[in-house]
Tab-separated table of C-alpha atoms in Angstrom:
chain	number	residue	atom	x	y	z
A	1	MET	CA	-34.868	-86.674	164.478
A	2	LYS	CA	-37.345	-83.854	164.135
A	3	HIS	CA	-40.747	-85.057	163.035
A	4	VAL	CA	-43.354	-82.959	161.263
A	5	PRO	CA	-46.456	-82.902	163.491
A	6	GLU	CA	-49.378	-84.871	162.111
A	7	HIS	CA	-51.672	-81.848	161.963
A	8	ILE	CA	-49.006	-79.974	159.968
A	9	GLN	CA	-48.658	-82.921	157.579
A	10	ALA	CA	-52.408	-82.771	157.089
A	11	LEU	CA	-52.247	-79.051	156.313
A	12	ILE	CA	-49.408	-79.595	153.844
A	13	GLN	CA	-51.495	-82.242	152.110
A	14	LYS	CA	-54.488	-79.868	151.962
A	15	SER	CA	-52.207	-77.190	150.522
A	16	LEU	CA	-51.140	-79.605	147.797
A	17	GLU	CA	-54.760	-80.429	147.047
A	18	GLY	CA	-55.772	-76.767	146.957
A	19	SER	CA	-58.366	-77.227	149.712
A	20	ILE	CA	-56.597	-75.392	152.525
A	21	THR	CA	-58.534	-72.555	154.181
A	22	THR	CA	-57.242	-69.072	154.963
A	23	ASP	CA	-57.019	-69.817	158.701
A	24	GLU	CA	-55.168	-73.062	158.009
A	25	LYS	CA	-52.705	-71.217	155.776
A	26	VAL	CA	-51.931	-68.877	158.661
A	27	ILE	CA	-51.237	-71.861	160.936
A	28	LEU	CA	-48.993	-73.425	158.301
A	29	ASP	CA	-47.066	-70.205	157.750
A	30	ASP	CA	-46.634	-69.660	161.486
A	31	TRP	CA	-45.256	-73.184	161.860
A	32	TYR	CA	-42.873	-72.786	158.950
A	33	TYR	CA	-41.310	-69.593	160.267
A	34	THR	CA	-40.474	-71.266	163.604
A	35	ILE	CA	-38.184	-73.786	161.884
A	36	SER	CA	-34.449	-73.217	161.812
A	37	PRO	CA	-32.314	-74.495	158.909
A	38	GLU	CA	-30.869	-77.109	161.280
A	39	GLU	CA	-34.326	-78.417	162.115
A	40	MET	CA	-35.187	-78.520	158.422
A	41	ALA	CA	-32.180	-80.789	157.934
A	42	MET	CA	-33.378	-83.151	160.674
A	43	PHE	CA	-36.760	-84.086	159.225
A	44	SER	CA	-37.278	-87.840	159.297
A	45	GLU	CA	-36.862	-90.031	156.226
A	46	GLU	CA	-40.482	-91.046	156.625
A	47	THR	CA	-41.617	-87.445	156.271
A	48	GLU	CA	-39.237	-86.800	153.417
A	49	ASN	CA	-40.339	-89.906	151.533
A	50	SER	CA	-44.089	-89.564	152.040
A	51	ILE	CA	-44.620	-85.825	151.794
A	52	GLY	CA	-41.585	-85.083	149.673
A	53	LYS	CA	-42.620	-87.459	146.899
A	54	ARG	CA	-46.101	-85.976	146.741
A	55	ILE	CA	-44.663	-82.475	146.668
A	56	LYS	CA	-42.162	-83.386	143.975
A	57	SER	CA	-44.761	-84.907	141.687
A	58	ARG	CA	-46.901	-81.796	142.030
A	59	LEU	CA	-44.153	-79.246	141.487
A	60	ASP	CA	-41.924	-80.758	138.808
A	61	ASP	CA	-43.935	-78.904	136.179
A	62	TYR	CA	-43.556	-75.588	137.968
A	63	ILE	CA	-40.001	-75.354	139.198
A	64	ILE	CA	-37.319	-74.664	136.621
A	65	TYR	CA	-33.714	-74.491	137.640
A	66	GLU	CA	-30.941	-74.050	135.125
A	67	ARG	CA	-27.211	-73.415	135.303
A	68	MET	CA	-25.237	-72.134	132.363
A	69	ALA	CA	-21.430	-72.272	132.509
A	70	ALA	CA	-19.417	-69.680	130.620
A	71	ARG	CA	-17.446	-71.112	127.712
A	72	HIS	CA	-13.736	-70.702	126.923
A	73	LYS	CA	-13.234	-68.089	129.651
A	74	ARG	CA	-12.495	-68.263	133.327
A	75	GLN	CA	-15.730	-66.690	134.453
A	76	SER	CA	-17.961	-67.378	137.379
A	77	VAL	CA	-20.934	-69.581	136.605
A	78	LEU	CA	-23.891	-67.636	135.293
A	79	LEU	CA	-27.069	-68.451	137.113
A	80	ARG	CA	-30.542	-68.194	135.734
A	81	ALA	CA	-33.448	-69.424	137.799
A	82	ALA	CA	-37.165	-69.105	137.417
A	83	VAL	CA	-38.585	-70.212	140.737
A	84	VAL	CA	-42.281	-70.327	141.517
A	85	ILE	CA	-42.585	-69.092	145.105
A	86	SER	CA	-45.908	-68.861	146.923
A	87	LEU	CA	-46.267	-67.051	150.207
A	88	VAL	CA	-48.529	-69.659	151.716
A	89	SER	CA	-47.360	-72.765	149.907
A	90	VAL	CA	-44.989	-74.071	152.527
A	91	SER	CA	-45.008	-77.389	150.723
A	92	CYS	CA	-43.134	-75.766	147.843
A	93	LEU	CA	-40.454	-74.596	150.211
A	94	LEU	CA	-40.106	-78.012	151.819
A	95	TYR	CA	-39.657	-79.591	148.421
A	96	TYR	CA	-37.086	-77.045	147.404
A	97	PHE	CA	-35.066	-77.794	150.526
A	98	ILE	CA	-35.297	-81.529	149.951
A	99	ALA	CA	-34.403	-81.201	146.265
A	100	ASN	CA	-31.396	-79.011	146.970
A	101	ARG	CA	-30.139	-81.308	149.705
A	102	SER	CA	-30.304	-84.355	147.474
A	103	ARG	CA	-28.669	-82.576	144.533
A	104	GLU	CA	-25.730	-81.079	146.395
A	105	LYS	CA	-24.509	-80.905	149.961
A	106	LYS	CA	-25.111	-77.218	150.389
A	107	THR	CA	-27.059	-75.454	153.109
A	108	ILE	CA	-28.341	-71.914	153.302
A	109	PRO	CA	-25.951	-70.324	155.797
A	110	GLU	CA	-27.309	-66.798	155.626
A	111	VAL	CA	-30.789	-67.814	156.795
A	112	ALA	CA	-29.490	-68.116	160.352
A	113	ALA	CA	-27.699	-64.797	159.980
A	114	ILE	CA	-30.920	-63.130	158.844
A	115	LYS	CA	-32.732	-64.369	161.931
A	116	ALA	CA	-29.942	-63.103	164.190
A	117	VAL	CA	-29.993	-59.474	163.120
A	118	LYS	CA	-32.542	-56.723	163.613
A	119	ASP	CA	-35.349	-57.233	161.137
A	120	VAL	CA	-36.902	-54.620	158.863
A	121	SER	CA	-40.664	-54.122	158.917
A	122	PRO	CA	-42.604	-53.583	155.685
A	123	GLY	CA	-43.822	-50.191	154.576
A	124	GLY	CA	-47.265	-48.813	155.323
A	125	THR	CA	-49.681	-45.920	154.890
A	126	LYS	CA	-47.360	-42.913	155.115
A	127	ALA	CA	-47.264	-39.614	153.253
A	128	THR	CA	-46.981	-35.855	153.590
A	129	LEU	CA	-49.361	-33.303	152.075
A	130	THR	CA	-48.043	-29.953	150.880
A	131	LEU	CA	-50.857	-27.393	150.868
A	132	GLY	CA	-51.226	-24.408	148.570
A	133	ASP	CA	-49.507	-22.057	151.029
A	134	GLY	CA	-46.485	-24.348	151.327
A	135	SER	CA	-47.347	-25.742	154.755
A	136	ILE	CA	-46.837	-29.483	155.207
A	137	VAL	CA	-49.166	-31.968	156.906
A	138	VAL	CA	-47.812	-35.358	158.010
A	139	LEU	CA	-50.793	-37.515	157.077
A	140	ASP	CA	-49.867	-40.688	158.957
A	141	SER	CA	-49.776	-38.801	162.279
A	142	SER	CA	-52.653	-36.361	161.715
A	143	SER	CA	-56.165	-36.917	163.070
A	144	ASN	CA	-59.064	-38.081	160.934
A	145	GLY	CA	-61.569	-35.529	159.689
A	146	GLN	CA	-61.179	-32.222	157.888
A	147	ILE	CA	-57.550	-31.137	157.892
A	148	GLY	CA	-57.833	-28.092	155.667
A	149	LEU	CA	-59.797	-25.951	153.242
A	150	GLN	CA	-58.137	-25.362	149.884
A	151	GLY	CA	-60.043	-22.747	147.928
A	152	ASN	CA	-63.585	-24.070	147.866
A	153	THR	CA	-62.536	-27.654	148.524
A	154	LYS	CA	-62.474	-29.505	151.838
A	155	VAL	CA	-59.511	-31.793	152.495
A	156	ILE	CA	-60.687	-34.743	154.577
A	157	LYS	CA	-58.661	-37.586	156.029
A	158	LEU	CA	-60.815	-40.706	156.276
A	159	ASP	CA	-60.417	-43.438	158.878
A	160	ASN	CA	-59.221	-45.916	156.246
A	161	GLY	CA	-56.068	-43.917	155.600
A	162	GLN	CA	-57.542	-42.303	152.511
A	163	LEU	CA	-57.428	-38.603	151.658
A	164	LYS	CA	-60.542	-37.138	150.036
A	165	TYR	CA	-61.093	-33.800	148.300
A	166	GLN	CA	-64.699	-32.624	148.511
A	167	LYS	CA	-65.777	-29.581	146.538
A	168	GLY	CA	-68.169	-27.130	148.209
A	169	LYS	CA	-71.728	-26.906	146.882
A	170	ASN	CA	-71.935	-23.160	146.351
A	171	GLY	CA	-68.345	-22.255	145.701
A	172	GLU	CA	-67.119	-19.195	143.851
A	173	ASN	CA	-64.743	-19.648	140.921
A	174	ASN	CA	-63.165	-16.220	141.178
A	175	THR	CA	-60.233	-17.431	143.281
A	176	ALA	CA	-56.992	-18.841	141.914
A	177	VAL	CA	-56.742	-22.595	141.452
A	178	VAL	CA	-54.944	-24.177	144.415
A	179	TYR	CA	-52.478	-27.035	143.888
A	180	ASN	CA	-51.571	-29.666	146.478
A	181	ILE	CA	-48.760	-32.220	146.452
A	182	ILE	CA	-48.825	-35.617	148.140
A	183	THR	CA	-45.424	-37.210	148.704
A	184	THR	CA	-44.797	-40.784	149.831
A	185	PRO	CA	-41.395	-41.651	151.309
A	186	ARG	CA	-39.520	-44.899	150.901
A	187	GLY	CA	-41.622	-47.381	152.837
A	188	GLY	CA	-44.864	-45.463	152.289
A	189	GLN	CA	-47.972	-45.547	150.119
A	190	TYR	CA	-51.216	-43.562	150.067
A	191	GLN	CA	-54.629	-43.334	148.425
A	192	VAL	CA	-56.263	-40.088	147.277
A	193	VAL	CA	-59.774	-39.308	146.039
A	194	LEU	CA	-59.588	-36.240	143.817
A	195	ALA	CA	-62.318	-33.603	143.584
A	196	ASP	CA	-63.803	-35.233	140.454
A	197	GLY	CA	-64.093	-38.635	142.145
A	198	SER	CA	-61.028	-40.148	140.468
A	199	VAL	CA	-58.967	-42.354	142.793
A	200	VAL	CA	-55.164	-42.460	142.811
A	201	TRP	CA	-52.957	-44.960	144.641
A	202	LEU	CA	-49.386	-43.756	145.191
A	203	ASN	CA	-46.573	-46.272	145.590
A	204	ALA	CA	-43.445	-45.633	147.672
A	205	SER	CA	-41.060	-42.785	146.746
A	206	SER	CA	-43.688	-41.037	144.623
A	207	THR	CA	-45.403	-37.661	144.299
A	208	LEU	CA	-48.764	-36.496	142.980
A	209	LYS	CA	-49.369	-32.820	142.153
A	210	PHE	CA	-52.986	-31.886	141.428
A	211	PRO	CA	-55.511	-29.022	141.572
A	212	THR	CA	-57.916	-29.176	144.476
A	213	GLU	CA	-60.746	-28.713	141.968
A	214	PHE	CA	-60.945	-29.146	138.200
A	215	ARG	CA	-62.324	-25.997	136.581
A	216	ASP	CA	-60.825	-26.142	133.103
A	217	SER	CA	-61.836	-28.347	130.194
A	218	LEU	CA	-58.813	-30.545	130.942
A	219	ARG	CA	-58.214	-32.408	134.195
A	220	GLU	CA	-54.433	-32.587	134.564
A	221	VAL	CA	-52.243	-34.017	137.326
A	222	GLU	CA	-48.522	-34.705	137.523
A	223	ILE	CA	-46.672	-37.647	139.081
A	224	THR	CA	-43.223	-38.968	139.802
A	225	GLY	CA	-42.501	-42.538	140.873
A	226	GLU	CA	-45.472	-44.878	140.485
A	227	ALA	CA	-49.243	-44.485	140.668
A	228	TYR	CA	-52.384	-46.437	139.818
A	229	PHE	CA	-55.402	-44.493	138.547
A	230	GLU	CA	-59.125	-45.174	138.423
A	231	VAL	CA	-60.376	-42.151	136.508
A	232	ALA	CA	-63.954	-40.903	136.823
A	233	HIS	CA	-65.512	-40.700	133.366
A	234	ASN	CA	-66.255	-37.235	132.017
A	235	ALA	CA	-66.351	-36.939	128.233
A	236	LEU	CA	-66.377	-33.138	128.447
A	237	LYS	CA	-63.247	-33.021	130.602
A	238	PRO	CA	-60.528	-35.439	129.485
A	239	PHE	CA	-58.042	-36.548	132.131
A	240	ARG	CA	-54.315	-36.164	131.551
A	241	VAL	CA	-51.299	-37.324	133.559
A	242	LYS	CA	-47.955	-35.599	133.097
A	243	VAL	CA	-44.946	-37.851	133.713
A	244	ARG	CA	-41.718	-35.960	133.044
A	245	ASP	CA	-41.834	-35.351	129.245
A	246	MET	CA	-44.657	-37.854	128.665
A	247	TYR	CA	-48.427	-37.386	128.761
A	248	VAL	CA	-51.138	-39.982	129.343
A	249	ASN	CA	-54.509	-38.875	127.919
A	250	VAL	CA	-57.709	-40.654	128.998
A	251	LEU	CA	-61.470	-40.211	129.340
A	252	GLY	CA	-62.301	-42.802	131.980
A	253	THR	CA	-60.082	-45.776	132.613
A	254	SER	CA	-57.908	-47.799	134.998
A	255	PHE	CA	-54.168	-47.812	134.443
A	256	ASN	CA	-50.779	-47.873	136.139
A	257	VAL	CA	-47.786	-45.632	135.474
A	258	MET	CA	-44.319	-46.594	136.719
A	259	ALA	CA	-41.763	-43.822	136.241
A	260	TYR	CA	-38.985	-44.162	138.793
A	261	ASP	CA	-35.749	-42.398	137.915
A	262	ASP	CA	-33.688	-45.549	138.522
A	263	GLU	CA	-35.707	-47.632	136.043
A	264	ALA	CA	-34.813	-47.887	132.359
A	265	SER	CA	-38.253	-46.901	131.043
A	266	ILE	CA	-41.576	-45.304	131.921
A	267	ASN	CA	-44.147	-48.109	131.829
A	268	THR	CA	-47.844	-47.365	131.300
A	269	THR	CA	-50.115	-50.403	131.696
A	270	LEU	CA	-53.826	-50.290	130.831
A	271	LEU	CA	-56.369	-52.438	132.658
A	272	LYS	CA	-59.586	-51.124	131.135
A	273	GLY	CA	-60.776	-48.281	128.949
A	274	SER	CA	-58.484	-46.630	126.433
A	275	LEU	CA	-55.679	-44.123	126.545
A	276	LYS	CA	-53.001	-42.450	124.501
A	277	VAL	CA	-49.432	-41.856	125.620
A	278	SER	CA	-47.304	-39.221	123.934
A	279	SER	CA	-43.806	-37.802	124.188
A	280	GLY	CA	-42.696	-35.141	121.736
A	281	GLU	CA	-43.687	-36.297	118.250
A	282	ASN	CA	-44.126	-39.929	119.317
A	283	SER	CA	-47.379	-41.412	120.578
A	284	LYS	CA	-49.070	-44.768	121.120
A	285	LEU	CA	-52.659	-45.864	121.575
A	286	ILE	CA	-52.998	-48.518	124.261
A	287	LYS	CA	-55.712	-51.135	124.604
A	288	PRO	CA	-56.603	-53.079	127.767
A	289	GLY	CA	-53.924	-55.640	128.610
A	290	GLN	CA	-51.208	-53.694	126.812
A	291	GLN	CA	-48.220	-51.763	128.097
A	292	ALA	CA	-46.254	-48.906	126.563
A	293	LYS	CA	-42.591	-48.496	127.504
A	294	LEU	CA	-40.922	-45.132	126.914
A	295	ASN	CA	-37.126	-45.336	126.942
A	296	GLY	CA	-34.618	-42.594	127.632
A	297	LYS	CA	-34.361	-41.748	123.923
A	298	GLY	CA	-38.054	-40.895	123.692
A	299	ASN	CA	-39.064	-44.058	121.808
A	300	PHE	CA	-42.094	-46.177	122.678
A	301	GLN	CA	-42.246	-49.964	122.741
A	302	LEU	CA	-45.713	-51.524	122.824
A	303	ILE	CA	-46.110	-54.786	124.761
A	304	PRO	CA	-49.309	-56.314	123.322
A	305	ASP	CA	-49.785	-58.987	125.997
A	306	ALA	CA	-48.448	-57.376	129.162
A	307	ASP	CA	-48.434	-58.972	132.604
A	308	VAL	CA	-51.088	-56.715	134.092
A	309	GLU	CA	-51.089	-58.514	137.442
A	310	GLU	CA	-47.378	-57.873	137.825
A	311	ALA	CA	-47.798	-54.177	137.026
A	312	VAL	CA	-50.449	-53.559	139.694
A	313	ALA	CA	-49.352	-56.138	142.271
A	314	TRP	CA	-48.011	-53.411	144.579
A	315	LYS	CA	-51.501	-51.882	144.817
A	316	ASN	CA	-52.876	-55.282	145.825
A	317	GLY	CA	-50.308	-55.830	148.580
A	318	LYS	CA	-47.980	-58.125	146.648
A	319	PHE	CA	-44.627	-58.364	144.976
A	320	SER	CA	-45.123	-60.074	141.610
A	321	PHE	CA	-42.160	-61.178	139.513
A	322	ASN	CA	-42.280	-62.541	135.979
A	323	SER	CA	-38.709	-63.600	135.225
A	324	ALA	CA	-37.562	-60.463	137.032
A	325	ASP	CA	-33.825	-60.075	137.546
A	326	ILE	CA	-32.475	-59.789	141.064
A	327	LYS	CA	-31.504	-56.126	140.659
A	328	ALA	CA	-35.038	-55.140	139.638
A	329	ILE	CA	-36.409	-57.073	142.608
A	330	MET	CA	-34.036	-55.399	145.037
A	331	ARG	CA	-34.953	-51.953	143.727
A	332	GLN	CA	-38.510	-52.687	144.834
A	333	VAL	CA	-37.195	-53.900	148.183
A	334	GLU	CA	-35.237	-50.654	148.606
A	335	ARG	CA	-38.320	-48.517	148.068
A	336	TRP	CA	-40.743	-50.503	150.175
A	337	TYR	CA	-38.518	-51.398	153.138
A	338	ASP	CA	-36.585	-48.103	153.129
A	339	VAL	CA	-33.172	-49.767	152.931
A	340	ASP	CA	-30.079	-49.455	150.762
A	341	VAL	CA	-28.975	-52.504	148.766
A	342	ILE	CA	-25.365	-53.405	148.005
A	343	PHE	CA	-24.427	-56.134	145.531
A	344	GLU	CA	-21.490	-58.439	146.182
A	345	ARG	CA	-22.909	-61.005	143.791
A	346	GLU	CA	-22.438	-61.022	140.027
A	347	GLY	CA	-24.326	-63.056	137.464
A	348	ASP	CA	-27.754	-63.451	135.941
A	349	LEU	CA	-30.521	-64.561	138.291
A	350	HIS	CA	-34.250	-64.329	137.599
A	351	PHE	CA	-37.351	-65.135	139.645
A	352	THR	CA	-41.000	-65.757	138.887
A	353	GLY	CA	-43.632	-65.767	141.606
A	354	GLU	CA	-45.685	-63.779	144.104
A	355	LEU	CA	-44.816	-62.706	147.633
A	356	SER	CA	-46.621	-60.543	150.168
A	357	ARG	CA	-45.496	-56.937	150.665
A	358	PHE	CA	-46.619	-57.109	154.286
A	359	VAL	CA	-44.000	-59.427	155.766
A	360	ASN	CA	-40.726	-58.485	157.400
A	361	VAL	CA	-37.839	-58.295	154.983
A	362	SER	CA	-36.158	-61.392	156.454
A	363	GLN	CA	-39.181	-63.514	155.507
A	364	LEU	CA	-39.109	-62.176	151.958
A	365	LEU	CA	-35.374	-62.747	151.556
A	366	ARG	CA	-35.508	-66.183	153.134
A	367	LYS	CA	-37.858	-67.355	150.404
A	368	LEU	CA	-35.456	-66.110	147.740
A	369	GLU	CA	-32.576	-67.820	149.529
A	370	LEU	CA	-34.323	-71.170	149.218
A	371	THR	CA	-33.125	-71.254	145.615
A	372	ASN	CA	-29.672	-71.747	147.175
A	373	GLU	CA	-28.297	-69.360	144.552
A	374	VAL	CA	-28.482	-66.045	146.381
A	375	HIS	CA	-28.009	-65.057	150.007
A	376	PHE	CA	-28.398	-61.881	151.983
A	377	ARG	CA	-26.924	-60.073	154.936
A	378	ILE	CA	-29.109	-57.572	156.787
A	379	GLU	CA	-27.532	-54.716	158.681
A	380	LYS	CA	-29.025	-51.492	159.966
A	381	GLY	CA	-30.666	-49.831	156.981
A	382	ARG	CA	-28.733	-51.959	154.514
A	383	ILE	CA	-29.047	-55.302	152.719
A	384	THR	CA	-26.061	-56.946	151.043
A	385	VAL	CA	-26.719	-59.411	148.211
A	386	LEU	CA	-24.253	-62.302	148.431
A	387	PRO	CA	-23.400	-65.319	146.235
């Protein structure tokens, strides 16, 4: 039988105790991803009893697994799971395997299939810049340094993948205002420093339209998709974001706007400062830690205690799910991994947890499969969600 190496057992124990270092986490993750499902099934009883019991006692308070059968109708079983999944907590995954094996004789057949097909790499720093004359610059393949002059403003690509707009010192204001557009594709993200010093992070499948310098009493930009803002304070020049028929008005603040066309609402989440969102005759004032949702009918819903970490997780290199349904999760996967998702699975399935955005898609999906309630098939440019 396969035996867990002693040094790996020690790392698992340190992970349980919360004393594992970053380098040790890397070793533990690397070991975990070399294990096939068959090898997982061959771990010795000694390992299962000693480590498994410690894992179980630690995680019973965190793992919730519930099945709800439909009543009086011949329907498939509805599934609802809230599963705490940590990228580096391999011990959680070992426990989940052990728990599932003891509860029912059911393996995870699609894990092997995932490893057999061509994998999909995560997204990265990719975008195009449309200049005022309509010419397009592919930012991820262009050289660092000044890539253009827009009016009186230099456009500079920095070596950290950031685009910076730097206004000239002695510029004339008798020329027309020039607008630029940054567009991220599926599988891309980008960071922009505007001429006033405000910083904008663009998520995948998003656009940012902005003036290359702010001359008027109002600093206004326009977005589609999703963006995180850190706005430079200027009481004399309020900052405004146009999102379809909605406006976000601020002085100086940090906030996130999610406005994808395939989502049910436009979500504006405030981290610090204050802002006002408005659409037609409706408006809401938002305080830090709150979120305003604008639905398709033009009505706002205020979430007083929003999950701020979930809203900005993408900016911090993570997927964060708080009882998120599988379809919402897979929409994020579509955008970030540049794939199409097809559902062959019906039913209600929710997840809670954090995962890295910078792993191959098979690693992400494998962790979800460990619930034993959803499986995946990866083909070229497509992921199928299976029962």
